[in-house]
PDB file of C-alpha atoms in Angstrom:
ATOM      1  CA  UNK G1260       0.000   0.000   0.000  1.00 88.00           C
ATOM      2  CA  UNK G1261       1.368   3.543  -1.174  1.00 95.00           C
ATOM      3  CA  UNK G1262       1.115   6.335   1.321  1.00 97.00           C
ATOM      4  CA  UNK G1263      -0.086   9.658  -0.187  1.00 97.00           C
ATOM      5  CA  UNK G1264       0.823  12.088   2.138  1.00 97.00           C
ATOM      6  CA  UNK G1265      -1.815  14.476   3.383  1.00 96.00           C
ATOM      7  CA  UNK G1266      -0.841  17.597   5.054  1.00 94.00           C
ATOM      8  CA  UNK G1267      -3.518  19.740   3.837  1.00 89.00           C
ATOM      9  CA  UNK G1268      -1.679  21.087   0.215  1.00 87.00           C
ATOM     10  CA  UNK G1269      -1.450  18.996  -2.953  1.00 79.00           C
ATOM     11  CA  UNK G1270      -3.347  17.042  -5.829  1.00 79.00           C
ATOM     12  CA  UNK G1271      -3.964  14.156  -3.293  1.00 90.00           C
ATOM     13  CA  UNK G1272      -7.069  12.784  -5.047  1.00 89.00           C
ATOM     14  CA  UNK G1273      -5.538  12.661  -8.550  1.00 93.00           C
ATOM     15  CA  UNK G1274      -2.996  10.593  -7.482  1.00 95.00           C
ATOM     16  CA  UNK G1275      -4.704   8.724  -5.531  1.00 95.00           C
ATOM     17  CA  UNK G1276      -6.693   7.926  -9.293  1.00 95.00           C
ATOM     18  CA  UNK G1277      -3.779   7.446 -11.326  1.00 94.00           C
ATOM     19  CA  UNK G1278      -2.331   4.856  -8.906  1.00 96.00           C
ATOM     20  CA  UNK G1279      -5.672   3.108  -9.164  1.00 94.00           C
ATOM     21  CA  UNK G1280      -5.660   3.649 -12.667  1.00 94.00           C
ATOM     22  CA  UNK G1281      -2.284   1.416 -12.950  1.00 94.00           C
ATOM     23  CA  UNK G1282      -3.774  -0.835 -10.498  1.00 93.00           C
ATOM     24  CA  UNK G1283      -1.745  -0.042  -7.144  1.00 93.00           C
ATOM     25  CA  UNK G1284      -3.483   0.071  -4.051  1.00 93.00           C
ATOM     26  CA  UNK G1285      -2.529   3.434  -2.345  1.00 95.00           C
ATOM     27  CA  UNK G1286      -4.222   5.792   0.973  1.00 96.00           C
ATOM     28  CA  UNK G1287      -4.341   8.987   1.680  1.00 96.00           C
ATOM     29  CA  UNK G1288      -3.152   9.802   5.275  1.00 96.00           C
ATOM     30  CA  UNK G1289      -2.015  12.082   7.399  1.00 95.00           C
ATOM     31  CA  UNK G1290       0.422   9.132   9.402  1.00 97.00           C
ATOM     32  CA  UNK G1291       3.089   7.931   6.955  1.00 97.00           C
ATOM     33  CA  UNK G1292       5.074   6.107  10.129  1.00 95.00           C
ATOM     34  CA  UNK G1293       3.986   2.327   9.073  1.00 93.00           C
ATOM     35  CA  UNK G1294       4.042   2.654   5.318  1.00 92.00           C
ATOM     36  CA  UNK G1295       5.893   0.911   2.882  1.00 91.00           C
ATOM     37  CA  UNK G1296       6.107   3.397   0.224  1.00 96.00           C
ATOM     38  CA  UNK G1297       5.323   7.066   0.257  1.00 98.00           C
ATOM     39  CA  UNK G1298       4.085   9.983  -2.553  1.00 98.00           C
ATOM     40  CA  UNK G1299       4.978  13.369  -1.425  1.00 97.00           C
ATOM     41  CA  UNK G1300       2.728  15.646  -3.231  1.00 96.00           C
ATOM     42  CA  UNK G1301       2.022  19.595  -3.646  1.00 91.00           C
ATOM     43  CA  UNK G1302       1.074  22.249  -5.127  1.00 90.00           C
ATOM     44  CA  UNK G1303       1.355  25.629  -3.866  1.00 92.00           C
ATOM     45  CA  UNK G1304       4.194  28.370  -1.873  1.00 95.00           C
ATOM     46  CA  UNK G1305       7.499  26.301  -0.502  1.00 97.00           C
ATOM     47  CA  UNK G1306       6.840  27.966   2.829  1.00 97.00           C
ATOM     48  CA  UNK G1307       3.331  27.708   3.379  1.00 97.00           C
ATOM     49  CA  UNK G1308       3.851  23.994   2.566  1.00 97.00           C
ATOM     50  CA  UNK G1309       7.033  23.414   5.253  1.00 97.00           C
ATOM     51  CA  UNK G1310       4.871  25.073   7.856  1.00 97.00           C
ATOM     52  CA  UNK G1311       1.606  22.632   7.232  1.00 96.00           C
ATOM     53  CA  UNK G1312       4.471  19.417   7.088  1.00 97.00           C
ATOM     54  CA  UNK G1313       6.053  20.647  10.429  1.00 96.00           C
ATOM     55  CA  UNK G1314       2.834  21.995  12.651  1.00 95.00           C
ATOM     56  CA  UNK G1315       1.067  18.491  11.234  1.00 94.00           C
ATOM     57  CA  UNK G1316       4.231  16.204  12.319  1.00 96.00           C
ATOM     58  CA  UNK G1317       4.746  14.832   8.468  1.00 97.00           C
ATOM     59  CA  UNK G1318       7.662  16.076   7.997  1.00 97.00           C
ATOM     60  CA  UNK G1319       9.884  14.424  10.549  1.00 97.00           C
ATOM     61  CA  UNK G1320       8.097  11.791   9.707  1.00 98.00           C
ATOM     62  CA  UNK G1321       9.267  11.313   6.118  1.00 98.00           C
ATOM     63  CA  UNK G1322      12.610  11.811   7.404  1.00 98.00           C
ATOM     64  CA  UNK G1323      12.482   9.001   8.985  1.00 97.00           C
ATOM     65  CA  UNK G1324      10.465   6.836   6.760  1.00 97.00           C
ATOM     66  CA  UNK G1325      13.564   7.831   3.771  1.00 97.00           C
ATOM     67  CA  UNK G1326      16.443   7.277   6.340  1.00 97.00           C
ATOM     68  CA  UNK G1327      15.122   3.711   7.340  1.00 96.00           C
ATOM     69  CA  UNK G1328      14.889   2.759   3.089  1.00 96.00           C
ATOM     70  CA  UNK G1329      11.424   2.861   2.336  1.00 96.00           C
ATOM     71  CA  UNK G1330      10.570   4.524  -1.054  1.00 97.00           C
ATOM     72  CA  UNK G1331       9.811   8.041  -1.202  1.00 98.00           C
ATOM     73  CA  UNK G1332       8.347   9.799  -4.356  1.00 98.00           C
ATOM     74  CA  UNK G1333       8.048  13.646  -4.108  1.00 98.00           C
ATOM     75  CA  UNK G1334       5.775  15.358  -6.756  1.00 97.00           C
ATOM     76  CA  UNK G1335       6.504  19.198  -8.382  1.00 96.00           C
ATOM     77  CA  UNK G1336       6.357  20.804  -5.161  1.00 97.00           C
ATOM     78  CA  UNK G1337       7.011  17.470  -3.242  1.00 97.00           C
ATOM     79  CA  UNK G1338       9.996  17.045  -5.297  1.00 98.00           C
ATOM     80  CA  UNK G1339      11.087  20.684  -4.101  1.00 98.00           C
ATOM     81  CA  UNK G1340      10.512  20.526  -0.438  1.00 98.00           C
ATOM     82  CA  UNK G1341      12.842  17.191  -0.296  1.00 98.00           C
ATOM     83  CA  UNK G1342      16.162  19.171  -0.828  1.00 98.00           C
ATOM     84  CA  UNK G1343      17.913  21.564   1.762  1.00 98.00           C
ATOM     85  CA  UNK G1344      16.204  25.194   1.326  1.00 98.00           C
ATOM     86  CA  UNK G1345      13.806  27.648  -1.300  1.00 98.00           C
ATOM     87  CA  UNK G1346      14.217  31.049  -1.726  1.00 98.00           C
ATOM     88  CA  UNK G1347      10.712  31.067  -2.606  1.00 97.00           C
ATOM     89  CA  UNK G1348       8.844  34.378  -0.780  1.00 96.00           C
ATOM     90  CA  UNK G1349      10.517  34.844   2.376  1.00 94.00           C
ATOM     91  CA  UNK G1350      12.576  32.044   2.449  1.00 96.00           C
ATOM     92  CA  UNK G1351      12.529  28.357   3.841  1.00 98.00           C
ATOM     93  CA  UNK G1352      13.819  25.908   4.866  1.00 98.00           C
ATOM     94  CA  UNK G1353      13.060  22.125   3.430  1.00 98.00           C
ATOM     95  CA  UNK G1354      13.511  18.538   4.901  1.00 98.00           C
ATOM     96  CA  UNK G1355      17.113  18.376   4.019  1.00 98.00           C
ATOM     97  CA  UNK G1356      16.487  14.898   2.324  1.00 98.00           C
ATOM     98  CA  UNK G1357      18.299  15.271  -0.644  1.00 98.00           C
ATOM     99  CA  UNK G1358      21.372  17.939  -1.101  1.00 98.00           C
ATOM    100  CA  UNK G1359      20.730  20.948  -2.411  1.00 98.00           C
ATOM    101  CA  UNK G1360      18.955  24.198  -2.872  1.00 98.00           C
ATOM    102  CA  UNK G1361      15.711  25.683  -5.009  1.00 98.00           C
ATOM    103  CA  UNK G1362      15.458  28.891  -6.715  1.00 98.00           C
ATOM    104  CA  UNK G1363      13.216  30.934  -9.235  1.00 97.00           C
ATOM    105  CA  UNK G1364      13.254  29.179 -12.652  1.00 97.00           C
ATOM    106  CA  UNK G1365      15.710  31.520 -15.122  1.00 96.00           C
ATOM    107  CA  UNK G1366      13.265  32.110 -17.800  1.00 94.00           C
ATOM    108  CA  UNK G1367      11.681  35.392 -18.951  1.00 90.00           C
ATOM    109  CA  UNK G1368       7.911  33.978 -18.598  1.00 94.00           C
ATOM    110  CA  UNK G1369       6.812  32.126 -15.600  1.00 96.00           C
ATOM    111  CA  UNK G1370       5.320  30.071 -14.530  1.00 96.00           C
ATOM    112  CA  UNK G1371       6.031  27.153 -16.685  1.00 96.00           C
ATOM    113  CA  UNK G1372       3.250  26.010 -17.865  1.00 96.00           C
ATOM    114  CA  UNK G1373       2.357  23.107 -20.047  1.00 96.00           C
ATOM    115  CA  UNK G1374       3.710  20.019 -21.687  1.00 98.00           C
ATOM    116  CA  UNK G1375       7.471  19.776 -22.006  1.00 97.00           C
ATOM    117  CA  UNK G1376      10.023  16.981 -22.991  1.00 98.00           C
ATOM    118  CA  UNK G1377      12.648  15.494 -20.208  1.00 98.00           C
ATOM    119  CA  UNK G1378      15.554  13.757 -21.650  1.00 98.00           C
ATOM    120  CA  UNK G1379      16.982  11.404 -19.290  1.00 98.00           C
ATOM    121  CA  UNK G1380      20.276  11.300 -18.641  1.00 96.00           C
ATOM    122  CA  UNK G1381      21.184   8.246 -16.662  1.00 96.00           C
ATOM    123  CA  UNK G1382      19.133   4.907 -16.671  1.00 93.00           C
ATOM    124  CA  UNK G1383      16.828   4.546 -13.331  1.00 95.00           C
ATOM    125  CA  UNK G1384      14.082   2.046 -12.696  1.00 92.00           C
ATOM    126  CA  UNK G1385      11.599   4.995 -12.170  1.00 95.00           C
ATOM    127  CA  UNK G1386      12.147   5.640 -15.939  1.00 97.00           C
ATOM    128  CA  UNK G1387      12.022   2.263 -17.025  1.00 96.00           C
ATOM    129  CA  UNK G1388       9.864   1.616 -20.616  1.00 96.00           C
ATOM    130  CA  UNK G1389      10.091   5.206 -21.419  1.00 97.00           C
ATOM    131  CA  UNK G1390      13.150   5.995 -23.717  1.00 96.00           C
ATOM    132  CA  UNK G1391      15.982   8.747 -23.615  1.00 97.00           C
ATOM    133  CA  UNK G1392      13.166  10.821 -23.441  1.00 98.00           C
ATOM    134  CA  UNK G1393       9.531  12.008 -22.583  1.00 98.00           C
ATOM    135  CA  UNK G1394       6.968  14.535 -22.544  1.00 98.00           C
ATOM    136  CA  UNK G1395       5.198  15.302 -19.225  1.00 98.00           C
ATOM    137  CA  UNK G1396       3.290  18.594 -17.698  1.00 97.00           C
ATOM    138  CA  UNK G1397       5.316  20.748 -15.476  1.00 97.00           C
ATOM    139  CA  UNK G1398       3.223  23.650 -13.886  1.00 96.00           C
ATOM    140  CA  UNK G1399       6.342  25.558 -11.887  1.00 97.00           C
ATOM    141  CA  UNK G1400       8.095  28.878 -11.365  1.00 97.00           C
ATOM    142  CA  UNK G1401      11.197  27.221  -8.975  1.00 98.00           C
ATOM    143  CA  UNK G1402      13.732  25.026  -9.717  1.00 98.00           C
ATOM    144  CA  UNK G1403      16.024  22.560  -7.914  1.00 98.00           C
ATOM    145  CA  UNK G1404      19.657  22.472  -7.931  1.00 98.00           C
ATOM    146  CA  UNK G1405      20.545  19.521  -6.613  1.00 98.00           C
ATOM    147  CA  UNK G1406      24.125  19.379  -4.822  1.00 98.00           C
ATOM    148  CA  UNK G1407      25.183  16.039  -6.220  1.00 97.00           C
ATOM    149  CA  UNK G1408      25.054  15.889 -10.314  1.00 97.00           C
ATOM    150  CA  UNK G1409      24.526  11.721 -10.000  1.00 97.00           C
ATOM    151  CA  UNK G1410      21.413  13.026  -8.228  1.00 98.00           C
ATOM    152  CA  UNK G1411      19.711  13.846 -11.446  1.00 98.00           C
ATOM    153  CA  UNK G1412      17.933  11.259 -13.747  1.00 98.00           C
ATOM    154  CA  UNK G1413      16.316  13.821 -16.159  1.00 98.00           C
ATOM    155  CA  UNK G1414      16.377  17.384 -17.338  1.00 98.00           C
ATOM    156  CA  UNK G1415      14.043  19.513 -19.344  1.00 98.00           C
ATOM    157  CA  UNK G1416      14.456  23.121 -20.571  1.00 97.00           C
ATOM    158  CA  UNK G1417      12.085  26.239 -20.103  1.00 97.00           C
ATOM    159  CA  UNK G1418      14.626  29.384 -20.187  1.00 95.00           C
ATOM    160  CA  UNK G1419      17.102  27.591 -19.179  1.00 97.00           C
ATOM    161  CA  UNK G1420      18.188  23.839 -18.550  1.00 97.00           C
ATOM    162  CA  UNK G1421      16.413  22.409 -15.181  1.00 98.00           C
ATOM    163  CA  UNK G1422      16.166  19.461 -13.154  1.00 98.00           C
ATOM    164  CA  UNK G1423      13.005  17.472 -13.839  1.00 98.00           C
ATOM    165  CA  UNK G1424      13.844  13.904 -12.577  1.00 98.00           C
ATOM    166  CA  UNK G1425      16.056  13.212  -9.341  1.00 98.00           C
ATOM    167  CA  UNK G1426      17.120   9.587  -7.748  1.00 97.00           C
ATOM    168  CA  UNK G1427      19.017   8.950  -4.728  1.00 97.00           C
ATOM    169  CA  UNK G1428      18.727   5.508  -3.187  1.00 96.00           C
ATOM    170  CA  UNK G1429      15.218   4.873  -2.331  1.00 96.00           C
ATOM    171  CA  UNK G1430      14.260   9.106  -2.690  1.00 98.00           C
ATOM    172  CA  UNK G1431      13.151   9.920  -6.286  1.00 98.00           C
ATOM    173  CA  UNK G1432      11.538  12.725  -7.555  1.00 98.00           C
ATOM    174  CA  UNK G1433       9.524  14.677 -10.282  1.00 98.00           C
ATOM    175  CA  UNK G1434       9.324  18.278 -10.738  1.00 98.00           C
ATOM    176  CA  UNK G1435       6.074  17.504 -13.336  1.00 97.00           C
ATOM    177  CA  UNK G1436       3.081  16.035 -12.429  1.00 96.00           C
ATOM    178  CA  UNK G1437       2.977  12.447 -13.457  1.00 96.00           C
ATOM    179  CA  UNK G1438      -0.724  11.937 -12.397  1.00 95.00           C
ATOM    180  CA  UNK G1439      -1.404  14.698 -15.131  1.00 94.00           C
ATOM    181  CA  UNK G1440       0.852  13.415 -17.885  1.00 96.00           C
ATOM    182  CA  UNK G1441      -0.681  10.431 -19.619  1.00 96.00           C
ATOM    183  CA  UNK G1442       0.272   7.301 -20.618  1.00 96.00           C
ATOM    184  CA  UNK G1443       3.929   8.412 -19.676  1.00 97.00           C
ATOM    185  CA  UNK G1444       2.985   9.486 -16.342  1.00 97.00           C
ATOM    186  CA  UNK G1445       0.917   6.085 -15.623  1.00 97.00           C
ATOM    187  CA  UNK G1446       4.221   4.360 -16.754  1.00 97.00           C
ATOM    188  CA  UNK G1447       6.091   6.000 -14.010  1.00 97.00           C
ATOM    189  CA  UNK G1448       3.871   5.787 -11.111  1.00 97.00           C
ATOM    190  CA  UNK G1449       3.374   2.126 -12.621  1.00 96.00           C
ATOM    191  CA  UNK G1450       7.106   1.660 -11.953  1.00 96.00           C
ATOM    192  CA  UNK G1451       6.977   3.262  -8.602  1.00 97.00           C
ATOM    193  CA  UNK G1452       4.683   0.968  -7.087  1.00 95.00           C
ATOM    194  CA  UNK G1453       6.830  -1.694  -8.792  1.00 93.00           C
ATOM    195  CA  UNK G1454       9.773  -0.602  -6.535  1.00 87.00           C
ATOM    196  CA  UNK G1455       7.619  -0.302  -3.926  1.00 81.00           C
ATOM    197  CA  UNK G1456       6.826  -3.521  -4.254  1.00 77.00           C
ATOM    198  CA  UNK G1457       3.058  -2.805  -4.231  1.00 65.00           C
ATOM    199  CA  UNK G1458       1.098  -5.030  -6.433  1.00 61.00           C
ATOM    200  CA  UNK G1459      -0.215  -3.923  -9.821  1.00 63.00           C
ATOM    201  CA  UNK G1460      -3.026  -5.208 -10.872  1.00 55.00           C
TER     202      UNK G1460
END
């Protein structure tokens, strides 16, 4: 069973649908501490978000749940709040779960919005059955800049050259929204529940 974590921002019920859609069994909850595999979604401000995470308890919570292995997926604004800090309106800082920093996209019209290709540049079993490259829907004005370059899986370009697709260990993430990006998208949550080990039906 996936773990869609629930701290009050985020397009919870969508992919709580696209899971179903590929067949994995998932809940939404506000208590990730048993699960075996967790979704990190969001959509909205980097600090509004780290406040809800930290007054609700979720957030030292998915430290722990990534420290002791199990599989964390963070979505657009999930994917932002795993790495160290956002400049993002005042300022914040993030769970510190992957290295790294997150700063206004570099591109004269934002937000990003819309359907863009992400070339991958390493092989990873999130990406599995989907090429050197794919088109997804991004709906962003930050980027990350992850510390570690073997960090990132995939990279797309809006202005400038951004990362789109990190993996460390058991923490992956996706600065699109998968839920929103077709058969594509359905591939990759399909393969996250796979390394979940959550059974597809």
């Amino acid at each position: 069973m996936i773990a869609i974590a629930d701290y009050g921002m985020g397009n919870r019920r969508s992919v709580e649908k696209a899971l179903a859609h590929v067949g994995a069994e998932s809940v939404i909850t506000t208590d990730v501490r048993d699960a075996s595999a967790i979704i990190l979604p969001g959509v909205g401000a980097f600090p509004e978000a780290m406040r809800h995470l930290e007054r609700s308890g979720l957030g030292e919570q998915l430290k722990e749940r990534a420290a002791a292995g199990v599989p964390l997926l963070g979505i657009c604004l999930g994917m932002q709040l795993l790495f160290e800090s956002s400049t993002e309106h005042e300022g914040a800082e993030g769970l510190g779960i992957l290295p790294g920093t997150v700063t206004k996209l570099e591109s004269p019209r934002l937000p990003h919005i819309g359907w863009n290709l992400v070339t991958f540049a390493r092989e990873s079993a999130l990406t599995e059955g989907l090429g050197e490259a794919a088109p997804f829907y991004h709906v962003h004005s930050f980027a990350c800049r992850p510390s570690d370059a073997s960090d990132v899986v995939g990279t797309s370009e809006y202005g400038e050259r951004f990362v789109s697709v990190v993996e460390r260990d058991n923490v992956m993430a996706a600065q699109f929204h998968p839920e929103k990006s077709s058969t594509d998208g359905l591939q990759m949550l399909k393969n996250f529940a796979a390394l979940a080990a959550v059974p597809v039906a």
